[in-house]
Coordinates of C-alpha atoms and ligand atoms in Angstrom, one line a residue:
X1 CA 11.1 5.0 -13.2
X2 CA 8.0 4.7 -11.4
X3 CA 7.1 1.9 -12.5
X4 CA 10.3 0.3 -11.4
X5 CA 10.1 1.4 -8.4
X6 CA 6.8 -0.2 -8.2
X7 CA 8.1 -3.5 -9.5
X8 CA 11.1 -3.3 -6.9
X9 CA 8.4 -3.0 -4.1
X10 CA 6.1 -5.6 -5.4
X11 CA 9.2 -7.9 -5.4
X12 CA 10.7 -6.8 -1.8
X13 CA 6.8 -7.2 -0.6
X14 CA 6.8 -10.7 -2.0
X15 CA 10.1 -11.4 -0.1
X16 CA 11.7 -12.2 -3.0
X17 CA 14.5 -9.4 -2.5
X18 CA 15.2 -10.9 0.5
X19 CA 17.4 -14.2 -1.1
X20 CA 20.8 -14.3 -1.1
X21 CA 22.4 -18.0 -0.4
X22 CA 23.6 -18.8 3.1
X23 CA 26.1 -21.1 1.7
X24 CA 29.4 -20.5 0.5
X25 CA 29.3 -22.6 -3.3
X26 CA 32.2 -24.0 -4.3
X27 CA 32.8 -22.4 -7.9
X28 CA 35.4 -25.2 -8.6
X29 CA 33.0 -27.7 -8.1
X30 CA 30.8 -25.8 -10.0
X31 CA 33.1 -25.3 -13.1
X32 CA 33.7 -29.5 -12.8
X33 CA 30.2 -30.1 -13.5
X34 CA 29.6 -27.7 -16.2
X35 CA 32.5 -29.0 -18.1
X36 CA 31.9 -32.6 -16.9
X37 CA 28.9 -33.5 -16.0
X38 CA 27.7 -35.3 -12.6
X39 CA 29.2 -38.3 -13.5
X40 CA 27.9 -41.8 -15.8
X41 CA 25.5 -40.5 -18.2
X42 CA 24.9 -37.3 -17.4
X43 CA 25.4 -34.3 -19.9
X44 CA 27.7 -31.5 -18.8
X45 CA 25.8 -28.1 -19.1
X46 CA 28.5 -27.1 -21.9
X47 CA 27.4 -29.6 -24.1
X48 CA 24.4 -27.4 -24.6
X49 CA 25.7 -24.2 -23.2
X50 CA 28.4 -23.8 -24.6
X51 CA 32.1 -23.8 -22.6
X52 CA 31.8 -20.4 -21.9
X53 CA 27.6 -20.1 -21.4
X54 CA 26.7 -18.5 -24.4
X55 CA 24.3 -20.7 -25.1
X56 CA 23.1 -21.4 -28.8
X57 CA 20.7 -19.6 -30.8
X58 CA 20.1 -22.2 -33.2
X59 CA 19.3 -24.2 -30.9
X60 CA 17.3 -22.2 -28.4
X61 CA 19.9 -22.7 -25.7
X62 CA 20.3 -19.4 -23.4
X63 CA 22.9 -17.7 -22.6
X64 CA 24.0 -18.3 -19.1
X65 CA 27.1 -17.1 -18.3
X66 CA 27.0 -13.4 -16.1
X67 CA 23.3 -14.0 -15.0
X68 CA 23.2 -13.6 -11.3
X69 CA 23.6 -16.6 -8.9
X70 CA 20.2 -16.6 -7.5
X71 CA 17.9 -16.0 -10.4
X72 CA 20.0 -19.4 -12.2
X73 CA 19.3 -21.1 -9.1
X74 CA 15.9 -20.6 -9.1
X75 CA 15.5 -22.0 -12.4
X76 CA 16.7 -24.9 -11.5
X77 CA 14.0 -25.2 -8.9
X78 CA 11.6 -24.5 -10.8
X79 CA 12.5 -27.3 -13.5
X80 CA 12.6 -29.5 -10.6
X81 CA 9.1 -28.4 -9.1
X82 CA 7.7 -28.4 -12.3
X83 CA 6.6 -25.1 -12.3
X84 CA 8.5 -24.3 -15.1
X85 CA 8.0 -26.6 -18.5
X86 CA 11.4 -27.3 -20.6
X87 CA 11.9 -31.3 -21.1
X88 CA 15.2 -30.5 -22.1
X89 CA 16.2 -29.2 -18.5
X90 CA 14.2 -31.7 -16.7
X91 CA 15.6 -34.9 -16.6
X92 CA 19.0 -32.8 -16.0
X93 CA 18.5 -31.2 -12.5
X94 CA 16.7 -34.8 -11.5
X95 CA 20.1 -35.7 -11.4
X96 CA 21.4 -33.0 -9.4
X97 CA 21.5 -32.1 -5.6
X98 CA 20.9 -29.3 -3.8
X99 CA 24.9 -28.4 -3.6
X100 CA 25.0 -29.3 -7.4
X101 CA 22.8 -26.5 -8.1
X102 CA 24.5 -23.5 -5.7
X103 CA 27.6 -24.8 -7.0
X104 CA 26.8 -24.7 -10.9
X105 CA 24.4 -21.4 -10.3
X106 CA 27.8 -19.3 -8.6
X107 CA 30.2 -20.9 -11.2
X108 CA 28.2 -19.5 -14.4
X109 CA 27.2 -16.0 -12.5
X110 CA 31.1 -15.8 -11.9
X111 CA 31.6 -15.9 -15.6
X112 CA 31.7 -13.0 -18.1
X113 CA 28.5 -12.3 -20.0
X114 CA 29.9 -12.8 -23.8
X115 CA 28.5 -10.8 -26.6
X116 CA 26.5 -13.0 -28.4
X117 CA 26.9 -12.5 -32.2
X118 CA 23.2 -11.2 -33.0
X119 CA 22.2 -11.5 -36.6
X120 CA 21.3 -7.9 -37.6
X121 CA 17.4 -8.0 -37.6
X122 CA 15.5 -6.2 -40.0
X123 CA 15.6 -2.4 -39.2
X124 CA 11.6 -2.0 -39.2
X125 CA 11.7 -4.4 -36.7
X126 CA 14.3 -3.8 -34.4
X127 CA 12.8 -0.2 -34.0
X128 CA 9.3 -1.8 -33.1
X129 CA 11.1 -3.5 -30.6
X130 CA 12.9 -0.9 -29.4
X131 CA 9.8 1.3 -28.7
X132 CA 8.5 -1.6 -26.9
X133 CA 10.9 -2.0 -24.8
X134 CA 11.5 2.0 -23.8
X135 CA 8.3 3.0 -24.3
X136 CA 5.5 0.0 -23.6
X137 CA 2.3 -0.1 -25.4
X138 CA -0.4 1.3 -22.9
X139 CA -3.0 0.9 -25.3
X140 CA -3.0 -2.9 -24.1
X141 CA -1.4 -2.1 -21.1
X142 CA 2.0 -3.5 -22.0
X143 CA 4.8 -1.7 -19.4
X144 CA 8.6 -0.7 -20.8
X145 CA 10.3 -3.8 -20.9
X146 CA 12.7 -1.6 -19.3
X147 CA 10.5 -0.6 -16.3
X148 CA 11.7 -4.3 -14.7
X149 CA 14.9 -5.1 -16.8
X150 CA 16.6 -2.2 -16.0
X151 CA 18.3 0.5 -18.6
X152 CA 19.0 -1.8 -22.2
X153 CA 17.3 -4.9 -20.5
X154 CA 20.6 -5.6 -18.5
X155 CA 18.7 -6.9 -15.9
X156 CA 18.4 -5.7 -12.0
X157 CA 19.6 -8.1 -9.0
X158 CA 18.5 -11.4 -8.9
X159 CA 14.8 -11.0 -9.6
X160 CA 14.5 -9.1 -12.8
X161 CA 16.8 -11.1 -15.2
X162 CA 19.4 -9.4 -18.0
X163 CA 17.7 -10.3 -21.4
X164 CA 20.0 -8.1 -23.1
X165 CA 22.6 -10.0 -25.5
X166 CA 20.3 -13.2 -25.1
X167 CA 19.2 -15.3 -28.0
X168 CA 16.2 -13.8 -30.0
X169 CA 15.0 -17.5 -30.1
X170 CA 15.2 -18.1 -26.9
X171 CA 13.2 -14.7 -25.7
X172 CA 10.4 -15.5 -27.9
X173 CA 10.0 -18.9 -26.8
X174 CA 9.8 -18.0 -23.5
X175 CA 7.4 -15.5 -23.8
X176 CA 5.7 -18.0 -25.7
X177 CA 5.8 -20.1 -22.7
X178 CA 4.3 -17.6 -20.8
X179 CA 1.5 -17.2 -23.3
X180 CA 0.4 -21.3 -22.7
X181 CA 1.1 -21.4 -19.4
X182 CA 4.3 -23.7 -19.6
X183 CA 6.4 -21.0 -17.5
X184 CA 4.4 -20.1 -14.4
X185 CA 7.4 -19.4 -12.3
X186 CA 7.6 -15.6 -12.4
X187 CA 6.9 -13.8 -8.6
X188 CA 3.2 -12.7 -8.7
X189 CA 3.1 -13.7 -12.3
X190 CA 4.7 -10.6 -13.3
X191 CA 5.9 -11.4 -16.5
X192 CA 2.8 -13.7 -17.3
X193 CA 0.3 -10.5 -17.3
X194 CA 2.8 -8.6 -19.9
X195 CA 3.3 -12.1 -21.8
X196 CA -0.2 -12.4 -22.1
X197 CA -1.2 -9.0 -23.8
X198 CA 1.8 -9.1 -26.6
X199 CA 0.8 -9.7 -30.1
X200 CA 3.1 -12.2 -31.8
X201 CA 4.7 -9.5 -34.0
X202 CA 5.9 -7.4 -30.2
X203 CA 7.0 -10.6 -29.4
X204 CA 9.1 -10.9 -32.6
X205 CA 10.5 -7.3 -32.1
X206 CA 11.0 -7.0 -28.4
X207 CA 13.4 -10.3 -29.1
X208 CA 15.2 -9.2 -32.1
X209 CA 15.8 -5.7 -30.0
X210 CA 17.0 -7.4 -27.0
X211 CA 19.1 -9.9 -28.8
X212 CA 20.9 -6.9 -30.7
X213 CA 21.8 -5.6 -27.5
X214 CA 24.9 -5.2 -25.0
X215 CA 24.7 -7.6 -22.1
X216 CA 27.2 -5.3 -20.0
X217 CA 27.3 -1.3 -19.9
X218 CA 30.4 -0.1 -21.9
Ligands
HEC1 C1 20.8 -31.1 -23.7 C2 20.9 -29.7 -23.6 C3 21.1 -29.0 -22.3 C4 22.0 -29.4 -21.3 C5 23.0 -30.5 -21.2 C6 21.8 -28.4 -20.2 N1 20.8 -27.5 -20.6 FE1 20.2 -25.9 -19.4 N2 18.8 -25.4 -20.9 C7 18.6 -26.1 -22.1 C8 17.4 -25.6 -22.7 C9 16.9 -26.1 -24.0 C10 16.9 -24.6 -21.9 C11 15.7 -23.7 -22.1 C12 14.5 -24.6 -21.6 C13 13.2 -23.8 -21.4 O1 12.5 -23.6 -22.4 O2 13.0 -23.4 -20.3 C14 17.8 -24.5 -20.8 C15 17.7 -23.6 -19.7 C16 18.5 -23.5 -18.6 C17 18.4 -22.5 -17.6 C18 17.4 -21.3 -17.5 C19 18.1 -20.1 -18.0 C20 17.3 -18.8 -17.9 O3 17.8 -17.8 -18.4 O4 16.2 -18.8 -17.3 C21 19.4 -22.7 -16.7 C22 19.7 -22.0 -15.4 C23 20.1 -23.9 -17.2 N3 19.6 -24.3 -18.4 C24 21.2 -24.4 -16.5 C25 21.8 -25.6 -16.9 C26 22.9 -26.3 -16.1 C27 23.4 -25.8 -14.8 C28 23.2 -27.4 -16.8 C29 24.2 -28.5 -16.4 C30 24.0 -29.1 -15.1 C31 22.4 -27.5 -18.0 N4 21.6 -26.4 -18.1 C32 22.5 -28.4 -19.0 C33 19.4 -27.2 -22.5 C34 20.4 -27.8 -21.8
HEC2 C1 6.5 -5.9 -14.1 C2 7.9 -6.3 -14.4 C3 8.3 -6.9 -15.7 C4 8.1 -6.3 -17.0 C5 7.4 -5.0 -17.3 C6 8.7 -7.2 -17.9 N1 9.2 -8.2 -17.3 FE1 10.2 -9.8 -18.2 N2 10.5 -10.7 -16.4 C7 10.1 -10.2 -15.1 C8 10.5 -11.1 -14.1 C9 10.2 -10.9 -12.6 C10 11.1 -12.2 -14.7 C11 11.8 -13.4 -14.0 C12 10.8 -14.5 -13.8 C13 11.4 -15.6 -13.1 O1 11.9 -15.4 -12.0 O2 11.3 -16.7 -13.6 C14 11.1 -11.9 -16.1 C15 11.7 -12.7 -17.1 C16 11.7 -12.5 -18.5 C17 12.2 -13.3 -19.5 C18 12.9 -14.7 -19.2 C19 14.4 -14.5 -19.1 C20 15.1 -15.8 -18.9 O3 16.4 -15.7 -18.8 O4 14.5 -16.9 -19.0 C21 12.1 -12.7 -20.7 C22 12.5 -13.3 -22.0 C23 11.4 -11.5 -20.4 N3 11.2 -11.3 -19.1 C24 11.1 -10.6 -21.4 C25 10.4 -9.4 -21.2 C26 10.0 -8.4 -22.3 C27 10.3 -8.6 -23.7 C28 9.3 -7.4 -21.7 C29 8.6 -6.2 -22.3 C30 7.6 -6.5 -23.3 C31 9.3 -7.7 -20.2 N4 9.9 -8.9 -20.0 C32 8.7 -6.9 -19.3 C33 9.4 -9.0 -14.9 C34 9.0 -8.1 -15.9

């Protein structure tokens, strides 16, 4: 707990609390260009997605659907800016506008997170994982997973994402991306400094345990 609240006040003193969109998206809008795309030649986001934001392990496409407004939102920023590597994503939001992306971002928070159907990971290794995420490994000053992602990793506000019921594939690549410095997003590098101490085996569990796990409360 303390070390939540010591996130929560790094990320209020960074202003990053403070978001919220002035503008009132128009989810309609928002569903059109999932389903659609933003006209000749561009990809709707469910072609990847999925039509209800699953995502796709397989493939390494998140889950989007239930993630709040403003942390999707900032994605897209940052694969605009550059700030955040993904080649995939890139050429995508070139294509988008400013009202594009509130739209999209409010139509996929609006949606229910769907239970993604986790293949059951090796028991071993989902417990690792587990402690990780509970516990941390202070040894190499790893905090609880928990500490920022809230209680099972279902994520708190806008800053600290859900990463429960996401794809194991995904999770690891991104911390990955941490690790080579394709992500550099993250307020005040917060996740970089953890991404940067795990072994590739905590990476491997922390994923598997995540993945296996409820993206909404019972
Ligand atoms: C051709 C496949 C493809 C299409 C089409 C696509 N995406 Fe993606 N999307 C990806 C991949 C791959 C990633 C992960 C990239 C990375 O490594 O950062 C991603 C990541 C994202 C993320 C970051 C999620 C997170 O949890 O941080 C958001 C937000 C997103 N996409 C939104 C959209 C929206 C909105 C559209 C439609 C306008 C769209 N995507 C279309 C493949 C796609
Ligand atoms: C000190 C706080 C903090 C701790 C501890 C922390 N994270 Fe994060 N994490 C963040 C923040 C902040 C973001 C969002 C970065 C951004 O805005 O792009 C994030 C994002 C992520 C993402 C990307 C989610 C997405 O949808 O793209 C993954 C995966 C992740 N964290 C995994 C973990 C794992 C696994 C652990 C434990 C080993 C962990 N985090 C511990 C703060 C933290």
């Amino acid at each position: 707990m303390r070390v939540l609240i010591r996130c929560l006040t790094i990320a209020a003193a960074a202003g990053v609390l403070a978001s919220g969109s002035s503008v009132a998206a128009d989810i309609e809008a928002g569903r059109q260009l999932a389903m659609h795309g933003a006209g000749e030649g561009s990809l709707p986001c469910m072609s990847c997605h999925g039509p209800d934001g699953a995502g796709n392990a397989a493939a390494g496409f998140p889950r989007i659907a239930g993630m709040e407004a403003d942390y999707l939102l900032r994605q897209l920023h940052a694969y605009r800016e550059g700030t955040r590597g993904g080649p995939i994503m890139k050429p995508i939001v070139a294509n988008l506008s400013e009202s594009d992306f509130e739209n999209v971002a409010a139509y996929y928070a609006s949606l229910k997170a769907p239970d993604i159907a986790a293949p059951t990971p090796d028991p071993a290794l989902l417990a690792e994982g587990e402690w990780l995420a509970v516990n941390g490994n202070w040894d190499n000053e790893i905090p609880p997973c928990v500490s920022c992602h809230g209680p099972g990793g279902r994520g708190v506000g806008a800053e600290f994402p859900a990463i429960a019921g996401q794809h194991a594939s995904y999770i690891s690549a991104q911390l990955k991306a941490w690790q080579n410095g394709e992500r550099q997003n993250d307020p005040q590098n917060l996740m970089k400094v953890v991404a940067e101490r795990m072994s590739e085996r905590e990476i491997e569990a922390t994923a598997a345990y995540f993945a296996a796990q409820r993206p909404t409360a019972e």
